[in-house]
Amino acid sequence: MTPCFAITSSERAFPRHPYSVRAARDHVAAVVSRLAPPPPGPPAPPAGDDRLDDVLVCVSELATNALVHGAPPDCGFLLRITLVRTSATGAATLRVEVHDDGKDLPEQAPDRLSVSAPGREGVPGTGGRGLLLVSALADAWGVSRFRTGPGKAVWAEFRFPRGAGGEH
């Protein structure tokens, strides 16, 4: 019996340092490019695809949030990448997860169109829009609490081709 899907995954830990955001983005790009040429079956997302740009923007936002809001002073974050190819439909789903030890969960409020500076209602802030970008670019995103101990994983999923398995 031939399996109807194939799973490729990668995990890497990053230290608490500003260069880790770029390193995480570069790691995702390298992992995705390693997936081409794909094994027999549905194609992997091409490295030059606009969809990869969406993935990299979201990785930047999730990694930045982990460093600014989630990781305690001496901790970094873990990046997990999973690609599931479905041979029955030719579609693939790429999931990126950023794990940190923070206890606060981000708000899932995709309808929030503007963010005010803290303590200054009505004055636009310089932050707080990262998850709006993730919500706009990813096919799905969410937050999972760790079952044991503090921490969470914030994840985003991308379907290739866009819209496969659901509407964006």
PDB file of C-alpha atoms in Angstrom:
ATOM      1  CA  MET A   1       0.000   0.000   0.000  1.00  0.00           C
ATOM      2  CA  THR A   2       1.393   3.416  -0.990  1.00  0.00           C
ATOM      3  CA  PRO A   3       1.088   6.230   1.589  1.00  0.00           C
ATOM      4  CA  CYS A   4      -1.140   9.112   0.527  1.00  0.00           C
ATOM      5  CA  PHE A   5       1.046  11.759   2.127  1.00  0.00           C
ATOM      6  CA  ALA A   6       4.683  12.509   2.869  1.00  0.00           C
ATOM      7  CA  ILE A   7       5.992  14.556   5.788  1.00  0.00           C
ATOM      8  CA  THR A   8       9.254  16.487   5.848  1.00  0.00           C
ATOM      9  CA  SER A   9      10.236  18.399   8.994  1.00  0.00           C
ATOM     10  CA  SER A  10      13.032  20.418  10.532  1.00  0.00           C
ATOM     11  CA  GLU A  11      13.661  21.890  13.983  1.00  0.00           C
ATOM     12  CA  ARG A  12      16.231  24.438  15.057  1.00  0.00           C
ATOM     13  CA  ALA A  13      16.778  26.466  18.220  1.00  0.00           C
ATOM     14  CA  PHE A  14      17.791  30.132  18.028  1.00  0.00           C
ATOM     15  CA  PRO A  15      19.373  32.244  20.784  1.00  0.00           C
ATOM     16  CA  ARG A  16      17.883  35.422  22.186  1.00  0.00           C
ATOM     17  CA  HIS A  17      19.562  37.841  19.818  1.00  0.00           C
ATOM     18  CA  PRO A  18      18.242  40.187  17.109  1.00  0.00           C
ATOM     19  CA  TYR A  19      20.155  38.324  14.358  1.00  0.00           C
ATOM     20  CA  SER A  20      18.087  35.231  15.176  1.00  0.00           C
ATOM     21  CA  VAL A  21      15.114  36.644  13.262  1.00  0.00           C
ATOM     22  CA  ARG A  22      17.112  36.786  10.031  1.00  0.00           C
ATOM     23  CA  ALA A  23      18.725  33.427  10.782  1.00  0.00           C
ATOM     24  CA  ALA A  24      15.272  31.856  11.241  1.00  0.00           C
ATOM     25  CA  ARG A  25      14.081  33.351   7.949  1.00  0.00           C
ATOM     26  CA  ASP A  26      17.218  32.102   6.162  1.00  0.00           C
ATOM     27  CA  HIS A  27      16.756  28.653   7.691  1.00  0.00           C
ATOM     28  CA  VAL A  28      13.169  28.405   6.413  1.00  0.00           C
ATOM     29  CA  ALA A  29      14.258  29.506   2.915  1.00  0.00           C
ATOM     30  CA  ALA A  30      17.036  26.889   2.924  1.00  0.00           C
ATOM     31  CA  VAL A  31      14.721  24.109   4.107  1.00  0.00           C
ATOM     32  CA  VAL A  32      12.123  24.951   1.455  1.00  0.00           C
ATOM     33  CA  SER A  33      14.748  25.123  -1.298  1.00  0.00           C
ATOM     34  CA  ARG A  34      16.138  21.736  -0.181  1.00  0.00           C
ATOM     35  CA  LEU A  35      12.720  20.294  -0.823  1.00  0.00           C
ATOM     36  CA  ALA A  36      13.129  20.965  -4.562  1.00  0.00           C
ATOM     37  CA  PRO A  37      13.466  18.920  -6.621  1.00  0.00           C
ATOM     38  CA  PRO A  38      10.849  16.931  -4.758  1.00  0.00           C
ATOM     39  CA  PRO A  39      10.618  13.187  -4.510  1.00  0.00           C
ATOM     40  CA  PRO A  40       8.101  11.556  -6.832  1.00  0.00           C
ATOM     41  CA  GLY A  41       4.654  12.922  -6.138  1.00  0.00           C
ATOM     42  CA  PRO A  42       3.261  16.429  -5.678  1.00  0.00           C
ATOM     43  CA  PRO A  43       5.687  19.320  -6.115  1.00  0.00           C
ATOM     44  CA  ALA A  44       7.194  21.204  -3.212  1.00  0.00           C
ATOM     45  CA  PRO A  45       6.628  24.958  -3.082  1.00  0.00           C
ATOM     46  CA  PRO A  46       9.128  26.527  -5.493  1.00  0.00           C
ATOM     47  CA  ALA A  47      11.829  28.631  -3.824  1.00  0.00           C
ATOM     48  CA  GLY A  48      11.074  31.643  -6.056  1.00  0.00           C
ATOM     49  CA  ASP A  49       7.309  31.533  -5.476  1.00  0.00           C
ATOM     50  CA  ASP A  50       5.580  34.620  -4.077  1.00  0.00           C
ATOM     51  CA  ARG A  51       4.108  32.262  -1.504  1.00  0.00           C
ATOM     52  CA  LEU A  52       7.588  31.739  -0.067  1.00  0.00           C
ATOM     53  CA  ASP A  53       7.781  35.508   0.468  1.00  0.00           C
ATOM     54  CA  ASP A  54       4.553  35.273   2.505  1.00  0.00           C
ATOM     55  CA  VAL A  55       6.081  32.486   4.588  1.00  0.00           C
ATOM     56  CA  LEU A  56       9.269  34.462   5.252  1.00  0.00           C
ATOM     57  CA  VAL A  57       7.379  37.601   6.339  1.00  0.00           C
ATOM     58  CA  CYS A  58       5.365  35.504   8.775  1.00  0.00           C
ATOM     59  CA  VAL A  59       8.478  33.770  10.132  1.00  0.00           C
ATOM     60  CA  SER A  60      10.023  37.201  10.753  1.00  0.00           C
ATOM     61  CA  GLU A  61       6.936  38.368  12.623  1.00  0.00           C
ATOM     62  CA  LEU A  62       6.576  35.215  14.734  1.00  0.00           C
ATOM     63  CA  ALA A  63      10.284  35.112  15.615  1.00  0.00           C
ATOM     64  CA  THR A  64      10.302  38.818  16.502  1.00  0.00           C
ATOM     65  CA  ASN A  65       7.246  38.354  18.724  1.00  0.00           C
ATOM     66  CA  ALA A  66       8.908  35.411  20.475  1.00  0.00           C
ATOM     67  CA  LEU A  67      12.000  37.495  21.240  1.00  0.00           C
ATOM     68  CA  VAL A  68      10.153  40.668  22.252  1.00  0.00           C
ATOM     69  CA  HIS A  69       7.168  39.198  24.094  1.00  0.00           C
ATOM     70  CA  GLY A  70       7.712  35.495  24.722  1.00  0.00           C
ATOM     71  CA  ALA A  71      11.236  34.485  25.532  1.00  0.00           C
ATOM     72  CA  PRO A  72      12.540  35.101  29.066  1.00  0.00           C
ATOM     73  CA  PRO A  73      15.834  37.056  29.255  1.00  0.00           C
ATOM     74  CA  ASP A  74      18.158  34.067  28.853  1.00  0.00           C
ATOM     75  CA  CYS A  75      16.012  32.036  26.441  1.00  0.00           C
ATOM     76  CA  GLY A  76      15.587  32.018  22.705  1.00  0.00           C
ATOM     77  CA  PHE A  77      13.001  30.218  20.626  1.00  0.00           C
ATOM     78  CA  LEU A  78      12.528  26.988  18.730  1.00  0.00           C
ATOM     79  CA  LEU A  79      11.485  27.002  15.077  1.00  0.00           C
ATOM     80  CA  ARG A  80       9.742  23.907  13.711  1.00  0.00           C
ATOM     81  CA  ILE A  81       8.942  23.540  10.005  1.00  0.00           C
ATOM     82  CA  THR A  82       6.695  20.790   8.681  1.00  0.00           C
ATOM     83  CA  LEU A  83       5.712  20.149   5.068  1.00  0.00           C
ATOM     84  CA  VAL A  84       2.942  17.655   4.370  1.00  0.00           C
ATOM     85  CA  ARG A  85       2.424  16.607   0.749  1.00  0.00           C
ATOM     86  CA  THR A  86      -0.820  14.908  -0.215  1.00  0.00           C
ATOM     87  CA  SER A  87      -0.433  12.652  -3.215  1.00  0.00           C
ATOM     88  CA  ALA A  88      -4.186  12.352  -3.756  1.00  0.00           C
ATOM     89  CA  THR A  89      -4.629  16.070  -4.555  1.00  0.00           C
ATOM     90  CA  GLY A  90      -1.114  17.247  -5.373  1.00  0.00           C
ATOM     91  CA  ALA A  91      -1.368  19.871  -2.627  1.00  0.00           C
ATOM     92  CA  ALA A  92       1.149  20.620   0.100  1.00  0.00           C
ATOM     93  CA  THR A  93       0.792  22.377   3.456  1.00  0.00           C
ATOM     94  CA  LEU A  94       3.766  24.123   5.044  1.00  0.00           C
ATOM     95  CA  ARG A  95       3.469  24.778   8.770  1.00  0.00           C
ATOM     96  CA  VAL A  96       5.898  26.961  10.695  1.00  0.00           C
ATOM     97  CA  GLU A  97       5.806  27.011  14.492  1.00  0.00           C
ATOM     98  CA  VAL A  98       7.726  29.326  16.805  1.00  0.00           C
ATOM     99  CA  HIS A  99       7.957  27.968  20.354  1.00  0.00           C
ATOM    100  CA  ASP A 100       8.883  30.132  23.337  1.00  0.00           C
ATOM    101  CA  ASP A 101       8.662  29.944  27.132  1.00  0.00           C
ATOM    102  CA  GLY A 102       6.394  32.982  27.523  1.00  0.00           C
ATOM    103  CA  LYS A 103       3.126  32.518  29.374  1.00  0.00           C
ATOM    104  CA  ASP A 104       1.172  35.325  27.699  1.00  0.00           C
ATOM    105  CA  LEU A 105      -0.827  34.365  24.633  1.00  0.00           C
ATOM    106  CA  PRO A 106      -1.145  36.696  21.653  1.00  0.00           C
ATOM    107  CA  GLU A 107      -4.612  37.899  20.768  1.00  0.00           C
ATOM    108  CA  GLN A 108      -6.240  36.342  17.753  1.00  0.00           C
ATOM    109  CA  ALA A 109      -8.086  39.436  16.581  1.00  0.00           C
ATOM    110  CA  PRO A 110      -7.727  39.544  12.791  1.00  0.00           C
ATOM    111  CA  ASP A 111     -10.390  42.260  12.550  1.00  0.00           C
ATOM    112  CA  ARG A 112      -8.262  44.718  14.555  1.00  0.00           C
ATOM    113  CA  LEU A 113      -7.230  47.218  11.900  1.00  0.00           C
ATOM    114  CA  SER A 114      -5.184  49.684  13.894  1.00  0.00           C
ATOM    115  CA  VAL A 115      -3.076  49.661  17.012  1.00  0.00           C
ATOM    116  CA  SER A 116      -2.634  52.684  19.264  1.00  0.00           C
ATOM    117  CA  ALA A 117       0.547  53.608  21.056  1.00  0.00           C
ATOM    118  CA  PRO A 118       0.392  52.376  24.678  1.00  0.00           C
ATOM    119  CA  GLY A 119      -1.404  54.937  26.843  1.00  0.00           C
ATOM    120  CA  ARG A 120      -2.160  57.172  23.832  1.00  0.00           C
ATOM    121  CA  GLU A 121      -5.545  56.157  22.375  1.00  0.00           C
ATOM    122  CA  GLY A 122      -5.923  57.262  18.789  1.00  0.00           C
ATOM    123  CA  VAL A 123      -2.176  57.824  18.272  1.00  0.00           C
ATOM    124  CA  PRO A 124      -0.795  55.171  15.920  1.00  0.00           C
ATOM    125  CA  GLY A 125       1.799  52.918  17.525  1.00  0.00           C
ATOM    126  CA  THR A 126       4.856  51.479  15.831  1.00  0.00           C
ATOM    127  CA  GLY A 127       4.125  47.900  16.805  1.00  0.00           C
ATOM    128  CA  GLY A 128       1.315  45.453  17.170  1.00  0.00           C
ATOM    129  CA  ARG A 129       0.653  44.788  13.508  1.00  0.00           C
ATOM    130  CA  GLY A 130       2.725  41.616  13.118  1.00  0.00           C
ATOM    131  CA  LEU A 131      -0.138  39.223  13.737  1.00  0.00           C
ATOM    132  CA  LEU A 132      -2.325  41.228  11.361  1.00  0.00           C
ATOM    133  CA  LEU A 133       0.263  40.466   8.670  1.00  0.00           C
ATOM    134  CA  VAL A 134       0.345  36.810   9.666  1.00  0.00           C
ATOM    135  CA  SER A 135      -3.457  36.694   9.533  1.00  0.00           C
ATOM    136  CA  ALA A 136      -3.487  38.285   6.070  1.00  0.00           C
ATOM    137  CA  LEU A 137      -0.695  36.175   4.543  1.00  0.00           C
ATOM    138  CA  ALA A 138      -1.171  32.724   6.091  1.00  0.00           C
ATOM    139  CA  ASP A 139      -4.032  30.374   5.284  1.00  0.00           C
ATOM    140  CA  ALA A 140      -4.419  29.687   9.008  1.00  0.00           C
ATOM    141  CA  TRP A 141      -2.628  30.600  12.222  1.00  0.00           C
ATOM    142  CA  GLY A 142      -3.064  29.991  15.894  1.00  0.00           C
ATOM    143  CA  VAL A 143      -1.566  29.505  19.312  1.00  0.00           C
ATOM    144  CA  SER A 144      -1.036  26.282  21.251  1.00  0.00           C
ATOM    145  CA  ARG A 145      -0.168  26.210  24.949  1.00  0.00           C
ATOM    146  CA  PHE A 146       2.324  23.634  26.106  1.00  0.00           C
ATOM    147  CA  ARG A 147       0.674  20.897  28.115  1.00  0.00           C
ATOM    148  CA  THR A 148       3.533  20.678  30.596  1.00  0.00           C
ATOM    149  CA  GLY A 149       5.198  23.793  31.895  1.00  0.00           C
ATOM    150  CA  PRO A 150       5.069  27.363  30.688  1.00  0.00           C
ATOM    151  CA  GLY A 151       5.221  28.364  27.082  1.00  0.00           C
ATOM    152  CA  LYS A 152       3.424  28.250  23.795  1.00  0.00           C
ATOM    153  CA  ALA A 153       3.790  27.728  20.075  1.00  0.00           C
ATOM    154  CA  VAL A 154       2.493  30.298  17.619  1.00  0.00           C
ATOM    155  CA  TRP A 155       2.012  28.714  14.207  1.00  0.00           C
ATOM    156  CA  ALA A 156       1.061  29.624  10.663  1.00  0.00           C
ATOM    157  CA  GLU A 157       0.087  27.351   7.779  1.00  0.00           C
ATOM    158  CA  PHE A 158       0.444  27.905   4.050  1.00  0.00           C
ATOM    159  CA  ARG A 159      -1.171  25.787   1.354  1.00  0.00           C
ATOM    160  CA  PHE A 160       0.523  25.166  -1.983  1.00  0.00           C
ATOM    161  CA  PRO A 161      -0.977  25.863  -4.387  1.00  0.00           C
ATOM    162  CA  ARG A 162      -2.652  28.782  -2.640  1.00  0.00           C
ATOM    163  CA  GLY A 163      -6.182  27.896  -1.636  1.00  0.00           C
ATOM    164  CA  ALA A 164      -5.705  24.119  -1.884  1.00  0.00           C
ATOM    165  CA  GLY A 165      -7.842  22.471   0.738  1.00  0.00           C
ATOM    166  CA  GLY A 166      -9.746  25.676   1.524  1.00  0.00           C
ATOM    167  CA  GLU A 167     -10.149  29.296   0.593  1.00  0.00           C
ATOM    168  CA  HIS A 168      -7.723  32.022   1.598  1.00  0.00           C
TER     169      HIS A 168
END
